[in-house]
PDB file of C-alpha atoms and ligand atoms in Angstrom:
ATOM      1  CA  MET A 175      92.924  92.659  82.182  1.00 96.00           C
ATOM      2  CA  ARG A 176      94.097  96.340  80.787  1.00 98.00           C
ATOM      3  CA  HIS A 177      92.288  99.535  81.121  1.00 98.00           C
ATOM      4  CA  LEU A 178      92.684 102.698  79.814  1.00 98.00           C
ATOM      5  CA  LEU A 179      93.217 105.760  81.875  1.00 98.00           C
ATOM      6  CA  SER A 180      95.625 107.767  80.519  1.00 97.00           C
ATOM      7  CA  PRO A 181      97.040 107.352  76.758  1.00 97.00           C
ATOM      8  CA  LEU A 182     100.205 106.148  77.676  1.00 96.00           C
ATOM      9  CA  ASP A 183      98.342 102.831  78.684  1.00 98.00           C
ATOM     10  CA  LEU A 184      98.341 101.994  75.030  1.00 98.00           C
ATOM     11  CA  SER A 185     101.997 101.460  72.971  1.00 98.00           C
ATOM     12  CA  VAL A 186     102.564 103.487  70.084  1.00 98.00           C
ATOM     13  CA  GLU A 187     102.012  99.851  67.885  1.00 98.00           C
ATOM     14  CA  GLU A 188      99.168  99.245  69.991  1.00 98.00           C
ATOM     15  CA  ILE A 189      97.729 102.731  68.750  1.00 98.00           C
ATOM     16  CA  ASP A 190      98.520 102.470  65.284  1.00 97.00           C
ATOM     17  CA  GLY A 191      96.840  98.729  65.554  1.00 98.00           C
ATOM     18  CA  LEU A 192      93.582 100.594  66.692  1.00 98.00           C
ATOM     19  CA  ILE A 193      93.298 103.266  64.162  1.00 98.00           C
ATOM     20  CA  ASP A 194      94.033 100.277  61.428  1.00 98.00           C
ATOM     21  CA  VAL A 195      91.094  98.636  62.888  1.00 98.00           C
ATOM     22  CA  ALA A 196      88.951 101.763  63.087  1.00 98.00           C
ATOM     23  CA  LYS A 197      89.615 102.451  59.192  1.00 98.00           C
ATOM     24  CA  LYS A 198      88.428  99.150  58.635  1.00 98.00           C
ATOM     25  CA  ILE A 199      85.377  99.676  60.342  1.00 98.00           C
ATOM     26  CA  GLU A 200      84.779 102.837  58.649  1.00 98.00           C
ATOM     27  CA  LYS A 201      84.835 100.525  55.344  1.00 97.00           C
ATOM     28  CA  ASN A 202      82.859  97.879  56.011  1.00 97.00           C
ATOM     29  CA  PRO A 203      80.949  98.297  59.418  1.00 97.00           C
ATOM     30  CA  LYS A 204      78.520  95.397  58.550  1.00 97.00           C
ATOM     31  CA  ALA A 205      81.267  93.249  58.892  1.00 98.00           C
ATOM     32  CA  PHE A 206      81.402  93.972  62.870  1.00 98.00           C
ATOM     33  CA  ARG A 207      77.796  93.628  63.593  1.00 97.00           C
ATOM     34  CA  HIS A 208      78.310  90.720  65.848  1.00 98.00           C
ATOM     35  CA  VAL A 209      81.724  90.913  67.172  1.00 98.00           C
ATOM     36  CA  ALA A 210      80.548  91.871  70.753  1.00 98.00           C
ATOM     37  CA  ASP A 211      77.473  89.678  70.735  1.00 98.00           C
ATOM     38  CA  GLY A 212      76.566  89.024  74.773  1.00 98.00           C
ATOM     39  CA  GLU A 213      79.142  91.563  75.848  1.00 98.00           C
ATOM     40  CA  ARG A 214      77.814  94.391  77.960  1.00 98.00           C
ATOM     41  CA  LEU A 215      79.022  98.263  78.347  1.00 98.00           C
ATOM     42  CA  ALA A 216      77.881 100.446  81.217  1.00 98.00           C
ATOM     43  CA  THR A 217      78.566 103.779  81.037  1.00 98.00           C
ATOM     44  CA  LEU A 218      79.074 105.641  84.305  1.00 98.00           C
ATOM     45  CA  PHE A 219      78.826 109.701  83.507  1.00 98.00           C
ATOM     46  CA  TYR A 220      79.095 111.910  86.862  1.00 97.00           C
ATOM     47  CA  GLU A 221      79.544 114.568  84.416  1.00 95.00           C
ATOM     48  CA  PRO A 222      77.471 115.864  81.310  1.00 95.00           C
ATOM     49  CA  SER A 223      78.298 114.411  77.815  1.00 97.00           C
ATOM     50  CA  THR A 224      76.568 114.268  74.398  1.00 97.00           C
ATOM     51  CA  ARG A 225      79.504 112.907  72.173  1.00 97.00           C
ATOM     52  CA  THR A 226      81.406 110.373  74.161  1.00 98.00           C
ATOM     53  CA  ARG A 227      78.640 108.364  75.860  1.00 98.00           C
ATOM     54  CA  LEU A 228      76.369 108.557  73.110  1.00 98.00           C
ATOM     55  CA  SER A 229      79.342 107.567  70.606  1.00 98.00           C
ATOM     56  CA  PHE A 230      80.480 105.033  72.972  1.00 98.00           C
ATOM     57  CA  GLU A 231      76.808 103.475  73.233  1.00 98.00           C
ATOM     58  CA  SER A 232      76.651 103.532  69.751  1.00 98.00           C
ATOM     59  CA  ALA A 233      79.793 101.787  69.178  1.00 98.00           C
ATOM     60  CA  MET A 234      78.944  98.834  71.355  1.00 98.00           C
ATOM     61  CA  LEU A 235      75.530  98.591  69.952  1.00 98.00           C
ATOM     62  CA  ASN A 236      77.067  98.766  66.197  1.00 98.00           C
ATOM     63  CA  LEU A 237      79.455  95.488  67.558  1.00 98.00           C
ATOM     64  CA  GLY A 238      76.431  93.626  68.298  1.00 98.00           C
ATOM     65  CA  GLY A 239      76.314  94.554  72.110  1.00 98.00           C
ATOM     66  CA  THR A 240      74.439  95.737  74.892  1.00 98.00           C
ATOM     67  CA  VAL A 241      74.897  99.170  76.902  1.00 98.00           C
ATOM     68  CA  ILE A 242      73.295 100.358  80.707  1.00 98.00           C
ATOM     69  CA  GLY A 243      74.434 103.350  82.483  1.00 98.00           C
ATOM     70  CA  PHE A 244      73.670 106.746  84.018  1.00 97.00           C
ATOM     71  CA  SER A 245      73.943 110.240  82.523  1.00 96.00           C
ATOM     72  CA  GLY A 246      74.385 111.673  85.755  1.00 95.00           C
ATOM     73  CA  ALA A 247      75.611 111.262  89.419  1.00 93.00           C
ATOM     74  CA  SER A 248      72.343 112.508  90.495  1.00 93.00           C
ATOM     75  CA  ASN A 249      70.300 109.581  89.181  1.00 88.00           C
ATOM     76  CA  SER A 250      72.509 106.882  90.523  1.00 94.00           C
ATOM     77  CA  SER A 251      73.301 106.219  94.145  1.00 96.00           C
ATOM     78  CA  ALA A 252      76.407 108.487  94.409  1.00 95.00           C
ATOM     79  CA  SER A 253      73.660 111.108  95.445  1.00 95.00           C
ATOM     80  CA  LYS A 254      73.213 108.883  98.557  1.00 96.00           C
ATOM     81  CA  GLY A 255      76.826 109.100  98.953  1.00 96.00           C
ATOM     82  CA  GLU A 256      78.231 105.827  97.444  1.00 97.00           C
ATOM     83  CA  THR A 257      81.695 105.539  96.506  1.00 98.00           C
ATOM     84  CA  VAL A 258      83.312 105.139  93.275  1.00 98.00           C
ATOM     85  CA  ALA A 259      84.738 101.672  94.164  1.00 98.00           C
ATOM     86  CA  ASP A 260      81.389 100.197  95.588  1.00 98.00           C
ATOM     87  CA  THR A 261      79.604 101.278  92.290  1.00 98.00           C
ATOM     88  CA  VAL A 262      82.281  99.538  89.789  1.00 98.00           C
ATOM     89  CA  ARG A 263      82.327  96.634  92.121  1.00 98.00           C
ATOM     90  CA  VAL A 264      78.624  96.400  91.742  1.00 98.00           C
ATOM     91  CA  VAL A 265      78.540  97.566  88.026  1.00 98.00           C
ATOM     92  CA  GLY A 266      81.071  94.857  86.585  1.00 98.00           C
ATOM     93  CA  CYS A 267      78.324  92.396  88.059  1.00 98.00           C
ATOM     94  CA  TYR A 268      75.938  93.876  85.338  1.00 98.00           C
ATOM     95  CA  SER A 269      78.436  94.568  82.400  1.00 98.00           C
ATOM     96  CA  THR A 270      81.667  93.263  80.805  1.00 98.00           C
ATOM     97  CA  ILE A 271      83.472  96.737  80.290  1.00 98.00           C
ATOM     98  CA  ILE A 272      82.680 100.227  81.907  1.00 98.00           C
ATOM     99  CA  ALA A 273      83.140 103.886  80.864  1.00 98.00           C
ATOM    100  CA  MET A 274      83.285 106.529  83.266  1.00 98.00           C
ATOM    101  CA  ARG A 275      83.510 110.303  83.461  1.00 98.00           C
ATOM    102  CA  HIS A 276      84.011 111.557  86.540  1.00 98.00           C
ATOM    103  CA  HIS A 277      84.664 115.160  87.518  1.00 95.00           C
ATOM    104  CA  LYS A 278      87.101 114.267  90.379  1.00 96.00           C
ATOM    105  CA  GLU A 279      90.745 113.721  88.546  1.00 96.00           C
ATOM    106  CA  GLY A 280      91.722 110.157  89.403  1.00 97.00           C
ATOM    107  CA  ALA A 281      88.384 108.914  89.709  1.00 98.00           C
ATOM    108  CA  PRO A 282      88.843 106.479  87.023  1.00 98.00           C
ATOM    109  CA  MET A 283      92.033 105.387  88.309  1.00 98.00           C
ATOM    110  CA  VAL A 284      90.399 104.338  91.570  1.00 98.00           C
ATOM    111  CA  ALA A 285      87.527 102.458  89.692  1.00 98.00           C
ATOM    112  CA  SER A 286      90.361 100.363  88.300  1.00 98.00           C
ATOM    113  CA  GLN A 287      91.712  99.245  91.220  1.00 98.00           C
ATOM    114  CA  PHE A 288      88.312  97.424  92.537  1.00 98.00           C
ATOM    115  CA  SER A 289      86.699  96.877  89.028  1.00 98.00           C
ATOM    116  CA  PRO A 290      86.127  93.026  88.157  1.00 98.00           C
ATOM    117  CA  VAL A 291      86.122  94.479  84.194  1.00 98.00           C
ATOM    118  CA  PRO A 292      87.845  96.621  82.032  1.00 98.00           C
ATOM    119  CA  ILE A 293      87.935 100.492  83.066  1.00 98.00           C
ATOM    120  CA  ILE A 294      87.713 103.237  80.295  1.00 98.00           C
ATOM    121  CA  ASN A 295      88.593 106.606  81.198  1.00 98.00           C
ATOM    122  CA  ALA A 296      85.937 109.090  79.410  1.00 98.00           C
ATOM    123  CA  GLY A 297      87.397 112.116  81.025  1.00 98.00           C
ATOM    124  CA  ASP A 298      88.502 113.129  84.242  1.00 97.00           C
ATOM    125  CA  GLY A 299      87.894 116.532  85.839  1.00 94.00           C
ATOM    126  CA  GLY A 300      90.963 118.867  84.143  1.00 90.00           C
ATOM    127  CA  HIS A 301      93.095 115.848  83.861  1.00 93.00           C
ATOM    128  CA  GLN A 302      92.760 113.130  80.953  1.00 95.00           C
ATOM    129  CA  HIS A 303      90.584 112.214  78.306  1.00 97.00           C
ATOM    130  CA  PRO A 304      92.175 109.675  76.599  1.00 98.00           C
ATOM    131  CA  THR A 305      89.547 108.508  74.349  1.00 98.00           C
ATOM    132  CA  GLN A 306      88.950 112.050  72.674  1.00 98.00           C
ATOM    133  CA  THR A 307      92.923 111.661  72.117  1.00 98.00           C
ATOM    134  CA  LEU A 308      92.223 107.916  70.237  1.00 98.00           C
ATOM    135  CA  THR A 309      89.562 110.111  68.129  1.00 98.00           C
ATOM    136  CA  ASP A 310      91.588 112.749  66.995  1.00 98.00           C
ATOM    137  CA  LEU A 311      94.513 110.742  66.301  1.00 98.00           C
ATOM    138  CA  LEU A 312      92.164 108.825  63.831  1.00 98.00           C
ATOM    139  CA  THR A 313      91.089 112.199  62.585  1.00 98.00           C
ATOM    140  CA  ILE A 314      94.892 113.267  62.002  1.00 98.00           C
ATOM    141  CA  ALA A 315      95.742 109.951  60.375  1.00 98.00           C
ATOM    142  CA  ARG A 316      92.681 109.829  57.948  1.00 98.00           C
ATOM    143  CA  GLU A 317      92.957 113.578  57.000  1.00 98.00           C
ATOM    144  CA  LYS A 318      96.709 114.112  57.216  1.00 98.00           C
ATOM    145  CA  GLY A 319      98.026 110.848  56.233  1.00 98.00           C
ATOM    146  CA  ARG A 320     100.601 110.714  59.140  1.00 98.00           C
ATOM    147  CA  LEU A 321     101.233 111.146  62.646  1.00 98.00           C
ATOM    148  CA  ASP A 322     104.457 112.388  62.452  1.00 98.00           C
ATOM    149  CA  HIS A 323     106.338 115.541  61.723  1.00 98.00           C
ATOM    150  CA  LEU A 324     103.195 117.989  62.338  1.00 98.00           C
ATOM    151  CA  THR A 325     103.316 121.124  64.014  1.00 98.00           C
ATOM    152  CA  ILE A 326     100.099 121.185  65.940  1.00 98.00           C
ATOM    153  CA  GLY A 327      98.545 124.840  67.564  1.00 98.00           C
ATOM    154  CA  LEU A 328      96.409 124.074  70.276  1.00 98.00           C
ATOM    155  CA  CYS A 329      93.901 127.362  71.197  1.00 98.00           C
ATOM    156  CA  GLY A 330      92.188 128.345  73.951  1.00 95.00           C
ATOM    157  CA  ASP A 331      91.963 126.963  77.492  1.00 94.00           C
ATOM    158  CA  LEU A 332      95.462 124.766  77.525  1.00 96.00           C
ATOM    159  CA  LYS A 333      94.989 124.717  81.522  1.00 93.00           C
ATOM    160  CA  PHE A 334      91.875 123.276  81.967  1.00 92.00           C
ATOM    161  CA  GLY A 335      91.082 121.448  78.700  1.00 93.00           C
ATOM    162  CA  ARG A 336      91.792 117.730  79.441  1.00 96.00           C
ATOM    163  CA  THR A 337      92.030 116.945  75.598  1.00 97.00           C
ATOM    164  CA  VAL A 338      94.392 119.405  75.040  1.00 97.00           C
ATOM    165  CA  HIS A 339      96.701 117.424  77.976  1.00 97.00           C
ATOM    166  CA  SER A 340      95.952 113.579  76.356  1.00 97.00           C
ATOM    167  CA  LEU A 341      96.766 114.596  72.906  1.00 98.00           C
ATOM    168  CA  ILE A 342     100.320 116.299  73.777  1.00 98.00           C
ATOM    169  CA  THR A 343     100.542 113.300  75.864  1.00 97.00           C
ATOM    170  CA  ALA A 344      99.575 110.874  73.151  1.00 98.00           C
ATOM    171  CA  LEU A 345     101.745 112.680  70.044  1.00 98.00           C
ATOM    172  CA  VAL A 346     105.253 113.235  71.848  1.00 98.00           C
ATOM    173  CA  ARG A 347     105.683 109.625  71.062  1.00 97.00           C
ATOM    174  CA  TYR A 348     105.982 110.550  67.168  1.00 97.00           C
ATOM    175  CA  PRO A 349     109.380 112.048  65.385  1.00 98.00           C
ATOM    176  CA  GLY A 350     108.728 115.561  64.280  1.00 98.00           C
ATOM    177  CA  VAL A 351     106.375 116.601  66.178  1.00 98.00           C
ATOM    178  CA  LYS A 352     106.343 120.494  67.539  1.00 98.00           C
ATOM    179  CA  PHE A 353     103.581 122.432  69.281  1.00 98.00           C
ATOM    180  CA  VAL A 354     102.577 125.993  69.376  1.00 98.00           C
ATOM    181  CA  CYS A 355     100.007 126.438  72.318  1.00 98.00           C
ATOM    182  CA  VAL A 356      97.774 129.934  71.951  1.00 98.00           C
ATOM    183  CA  SER A 357      96.394 130.916  75.172  1.00 96.00           C
ATOM    184  CA  PRO A 358      95.877 133.823  77.671  1.00 94.00           C
ATOM    185  CA  GLU A 359      98.956 133.778  80.434  1.00 92.00           C
ATOM    186  CA  GLU A 360      96.005 132.788  83.024  1.00 91.00           C
ATOM    187  CA  LEU A 361      95.304 129.482  80.664  1.00 93.00           C
ATOM    188  CA  ARG A 362      98.416 128.282  79.721  1.00 95.00           C
ATOM    189  CA  LEU A 363      99.473 124.761  79.910  1.00 97.00           C
ATOM    190  CA  PRO A 364      99.893 123.143  83.697  1.00 95.00           C
ATOM    191  CA  ASP A 365     103.644 121.793  84.732  1.00 96.00           C
ATOM    192  CA  PHE A 366     102.276 118.429  84.649  1.00 95.00           C
ATOM    193  CA  VAL A 367     102.051 118.419  80.780  1.00 97.00           C
ATOM    194  CA  ARG A 368     104.763 121.048  80.232  1.00 97.00           C
ATOM    195  CA  GLU A 369     107.440 119.813  82.611  1.00 97.00           C
ATOM    196  CA  ASP A 370     106.575 116.345  82.924  1.00 96.00           C
ATOM    197  CA  VAL A 371     105.580 115.841  79.049  1.00 97.00           C
ATOM    198  CA  LEU A 372     106.842 118.171  76.595  1.00 98.00           C
ATOM    199  CA  GLU A 373     110.437 119.123  78.276  1.00 97.00           C
ATOM    200  CA  LYS A 374     111.236 115.905  79.584  1.00 97.00           C
ATOM    201  CA  ASN A 375     111.103 114.450  75.906  1.00 97.00           C
ATOM    202  CA  HIS A 376     112.678 117.381  74.507  1.00 97.00           C
ATOM    203  CA  VAL A 377     109.608 118.452  72.466  1.00 98.00           C
ATOM    204  CA  PRO A 378     110.008 121.313  70.769  1.00 98.00           C
ATOM    205  CA  TYR A 379     106.927 124.121  71.714  1.00 98.00           C
ATOM    206  CA  LYS A 380     106.092 127.776  72.562  1.00 98.00           C
ATOM    207  CA  GLU A 381     103.326 129.274  74.617  1.00 98.00           C
ATOM    208  CA  VAL A 382     102.219 132.496  72.312  1.00 98.00           C
ATOM    209  CA  ASP A 383      99.154 134.744  72.895  1.00 96.00           C
ATOM    210  CA  ASN A 384      98.115 135.805  69.417  1.00 96.00           C
ATOM    211  CA  LEU A 385      96.222 133.173  67.147  1.00 97.00           C
ATOM    212  CA  GLU A 386      96.858 135.184  63.757  1.00 97.00           C
ATOM    213  CA  ASP A 387     100.508 135.489  64.022  1.00 97.00           C
ATOM    214  CA  VAL A 388     101.296 131.589  63.794  1.00 98.00           C
ATOM    215  CA  MET A 389      98.484 130.632  61.696  1.00 98.00           C
ATOM    216  CA  PRO A 390     100.725 130.192  58.844  1.00 98.00           C
ATOM    217  CA  GLU A 391     102.713 127.762  60.398  1.00 98.00           C
ATOM    218  CA  LEU A 392     100.413 125.180  61.491  1.00 98.00           C
ATOM    219  CA  ASP A 393      98.903 121.849  59.957  1.00 98.00           C
ATOM    220  CA  ILE A 394      96.513 121.225  62.501  1.00 98.00           C
ATOM    221  CA  LEU A 395      94.767 123.927  64.265  1.00 98.00           C
ATOM    222  CA  TYR A 396      93.138 122.241  67.776  1.00 98.00           C
ATOM    223  CA  MET A 397      90.615 124.704  69.028  1.00 98.00           C
ATOM    224  CA  THR A 398      89.286 124.509  72.367  1.00 97.00           C
ATOM    225  CA  ARG A 399      86.472 126.132  74.449  1.00 91.00           C
ATOM    226  CA  VAL A 400      86.967 127.615  77.904  1.00 89.00           C
ATOM    227  CA  GLN A 401      86.079 125.478  80.611  1.00 79.00           C
ATOM    228  CA  ARG A 402      83.724 127.092  82.506  1.00 80.00           C
ATOM    229  CA  GLU A 403      82.671 124.529  84.824  1.00 80.00           C
ATOM    230  CA  ARG A 404      86.339 124.330  86.351  1.00 76.00           C
ATOM    231  CA  PHE A 405      86.858 127.888  87.042  1.00 76.00           C
ATOM    232  CA  PHE A 406      86.772 129.274  90.639  1.00 73.00           C
ATOM    233  CA  ASN A 407      84.945 132.535  89.544  1.00 85.00           C
ATOM    234  CA  GLU A 408      82.496 133.655  86.804  1.00 83.00           C
ATOM    235  CA  GLU A 409      84.221 137.111  86.492  1.00 84.00           C
ATOM    236  CA  ASP A 410      87.448 135.523  84.964  1.00 80.00           C
ATOM    237  CA  TYR A 411      85.540 133.011  82.526  1.00 79.00           C
ATOM    238  CA  LEU A 412      83.383 136.128  81.170  1.00 82.00           C
ATOM    239  CA  ARG A 413      86.529 137.726  80.346  1.00 81.00           C
ATOM    240  CA  LEU A 414      88.739 135.124  79.122  1.00 78.00           C
ATOM    241  CA  ARG A 415      85.687 133.196  76.955  1.00 84.00           C
ATOM    242  CA  ASP A 416      85.917 135.258  73.909  1.00 83.00           C
ATOM    243  CA  ARG A 417      89.497 135.932  73.914  1.00 88.00           C
ATOM    244  CA  TYR A 418      89.931 133.515  70.742  1.00 94.00           C
ATOM    245  CA  ILE A 419      87.264 133.152  67.948  1.00 96.00           C
ATOM    246  CA  LEU A 420      88.446 131.397  64.754  1.00 98.00           C
ATOM    247  CA  ASP A 421      86.401 133.298  61.791  1.00 98.00           C
ATOM    248  CA  GLY A 422      86.517 133.389  58.048  1.00 97.00           C
ATOM    249  CA  GLU A 423      89.193 136.242  58.275  1.00 97.00           C
ATOM    250  CA  LYS A 424      91.452 134.441  60.468  1.00 98.00           C
ATOM    251  CA  MET A 425      90.903 131.146  58.273  1.00 98.00           C
ATOM    252  CA  LYS A 426      92.631 132.979  55.187  1.00 98.00           C
ATOM    253  CA  LEU A 427      95.809 133.171  57.153  1.00 98.00           C
ATOM    254  CA  ALA A 428      95.777 129.263  57.601  1.00 98.00           C
ATOM    255  CA  PRO A 429      97.999 127.186  54.802  1.00 98.00           C
ATOM    256  CA  GLN A 430      95.625 125.278  52.346  1.00 98.00           C
ATOM    257  CA  ASN A 431      96.062 122.191  53.540  1.00 98.00           C
ATOM    258  CA  MET A 432      95.894 123.074  57.550  1.00 98.00           C
ATOM    259  CA  ILE A 433      93.107 121.059  59.336  1.00 98.00           C
ATOM    260  CA  VAL A 434      90.996 122.428  62.131  1.00 98.00           C
ATOM    261  CA  LEU A 435      89.778 120.077  65.073  1.00 98.00           C
ATOM    262  CA  HIS A 436      87.894 120.634  68.384  1.00 98.00           C
ATOM    263  CA  PRO A 437      86.630 118.077  70.623  1.00 98.00           C
ATOM    264  CA  LEU A 438      83.340 119.607  70.844  1.00 97.00           C
ATOM    265  CA  PRO A 439      81.145 120.953  72.313  1.00 96.00           C
ATOM    266  CA  ARG A 440      81.821 124.771  70.721  1.00 95.00           C
ATOM    267  CA  VAL A 441      80.339 127.927  72.545  1.00 93.00           C
ATOM    268  CA  ASN A 442      81.898 130.909  70.754  1.00 91.00           C
ATOM    269  CA  GLU A 443      85.565 130.024  69.440  1.00 96.00           C
ATOM    270  CA  ILE A 444      84.358 128.920  66.040  1.00 98.00           C
ATOM    271  CA  SER A 445      82.167 131.016  64.018  1.00 97.00           C
ATOM    272  CA  LEU A 446      79.667 129.302  61.978  1.00 98.00           C
ATOM    273  CA  GLU A 447      81.005 130.637  58.946  1.00 97.00           C
ATOM    274  CA  VAL A 448      84.106 128.427  59.502  1.00 98.00           C
ATOM    275  CA  ASP A 449      81.823 125.246  59.430  1.00 98.00           C
ATOM    276  CA  ASN A 450      81.479 125.391  55.388  1.00 97.00           C
ATOM    277  CA  ASP A 451      85.305 125.488  55.020  1.00 98.00           C
ATOM    278  CA  PRO A 452      86.802 122.362  53.823  1.00 98.00           C
ATOM    279  CA  ARG A 453      89.549 122.468  56.588  1.00 98.00           C
ATOM    280  CA  ALA A 454      86.723 122.676  59.313  1.00 98.00           C
ATOM    281  CA  MET A 455      87.028 118.580  60.438  1.00 98.00           C
ATOM    282  CA  TYR A 456      85.380 118.611  63.570  1.00 98.00           C
ATOM    283  CA  PHE A 457      81.949 117.403  62.851  1.00 98.00           C
ATOM    284  CA  LYS A 458      83.821 114.498  61.316  1.00 98.00           C
ATOM    285  CA  GLN A 459      85.669 113.970  63.659  1.00 98.00           C
ATOM    286  CA  ALA A 460      82.870 113.138  66.230  1.00 98.00           C
ATOM    287  CA  GLN A 461      81.992 110.567  63.570  1.00 98.00           C
ATOM    288  CA  TYR A 462      85.477 109.106  63.594  1.00 98.00           C
ATOM    289  CA  GLY A 463      84.974 108.717  67.606  1.00 98.00           C
ATOM    290  CA  VAL A 464      82.253 105.793  66.792  1.00 98.00           C
ATOM    291  CA  TYR A 465      84.942 103.828  65.143  1.00 98.00           C
ATOM    292  CA  ILE A 466      87.829 104.215  67.174  1.00 98.00           C
ATOM    293  CA  ARG A 467      85.717 103.247  70.324  1.00 98.00           C
ATOM    294  CA  MET A 468      84.373 100.178  68.629  1.00 98.00           C
ATOM    295  CA  ALA A 469      88.021  99.142  67.837  1.00 98.00           C
ATOM    296  CA  LEU A 470      88.746  99.834  71.599  1.00 98.00           C
ATOM    297  CA  ILE A 471      86.040  98.030  72.951  1.00 98.00           C
ATOM    298  CA  MET A 472      87.028  95.247  70.763  1.00 98.00           C
ATOM    299  CA  PHE A 473      90.891  95.479  72.109  1.00 98.00           C
ATOM    300  CA  LEU A 474      89.805  95.840  75.700  1.00 98.00           C
ATOM    301  CA  LEU A 475      87.458  92.769  75.633  1.00 98.00           C
ATOM    302  CA  GLY A 476      89.785  90.831  73.656  1.00 98.00           C
ATOM    303  CA  LEU A 477      87.535  90.221  70.929  1.00 98.00           C
ATOM    304  CA  GLU A 478      88.714  89.099  67.363  1.00 96.00           C
ATOM    305  CA  VAL A 479      88.932  90.814  64.613  1.00 96.00           C
ATOM    306  CA  PRO A 480      87.264  89.703  61.805  1.00 95.00           C
ATOM    307  CA  GLU A 481      88.638  89.493  57.966  1.00 89.00           C
ATOM    308  CA  VAL A 482      87.382  92.081  55.911  1.00 84.00           C
TER     309      VAL A 482
HETATM  310  N1   CP B 292      84.645 115.923  73.215  1.00 70.07           N
HETATM  311  C1   CP B 292      83.580 115.908  74.216  1.00 70.07           C
HETATM  312  O1   CP B 292      83.940 115.103  75.368  1.00 70.07           O
HETATM  313  O2   CP B 292      82.332 115.995  74.055  1.00 70.07           O
HETATM  314  P1   CP B 292      81.436 115.194  75.326  1.00 70.07           P
HETATM  315  O3   CP B 292      81.600 116.548  76.604  1.00 70.07           O
HETATM  316  O4   CP B 292      80.157 116.029  74.437  1.00 70.07           O
HETATM  317  O5   CP B 292      81.273 114.116  75.405  1.00 70.07           O
END
């Protein structure tokens, strides 16, 4: 049985395979309508979500399976003190695969040690978000045509932004990738990413605090929200939240073929005027999230890919 807790749980070849299947799904979704007949996804979301939970549920429904779950700890017996371990032992009796989001780093890993069915980490605290990364990789593959030889700007809350941590972890395995990390001093990458991933793999990166200066050198700009829910005090959040706002003026500094990604939700960090720029890919990115999650569910359940 396979789980997905970190992007490193999948080899580069397996990720390439998932992207291929996702592209097939995009071209011919009807061919996949009964692939997961009889399968059931449980979404155990102890933290709020719009995209991840609903795209997972859409993915399973698109494949012909069914879904159950809860969308907040207060709606579940976690509010009475039930542990993650006991919850997945029980929910594993009602489902064939589980997607879990939790505010505590490592909770999906604990779940995987007790679950009778595959566990997918749908975001654990400020740690990892591997299925957002699969979504990001599919978006880059579709919109840039490659995953190698890219300069990627990561802007905003790089300390708490789990999507950034997972994206870097996945992309360092591709040749010619460079990172430009744009954040205030207080929101720089944590050591478990800077030292254990970037430096260990000898991947070129720089840390800067000015976005305008680096715009011309980017193939991809990955904007992120400042993660209010992970701050210890509101004052720091208020001081840092509007540090970077991507607007039409800043987009004039970017190459014509640069693309803008954002895992969403956005708060203030991308002005609405950027939505009409053909380089803005963040809503398309959310659509790609359904295709790649369909491919992932099929992979973890060992379901056959139909001939299309
Ligand atoms: N990208 C993402 O994780 O969005 P949600 O928090 O809405 O799931």
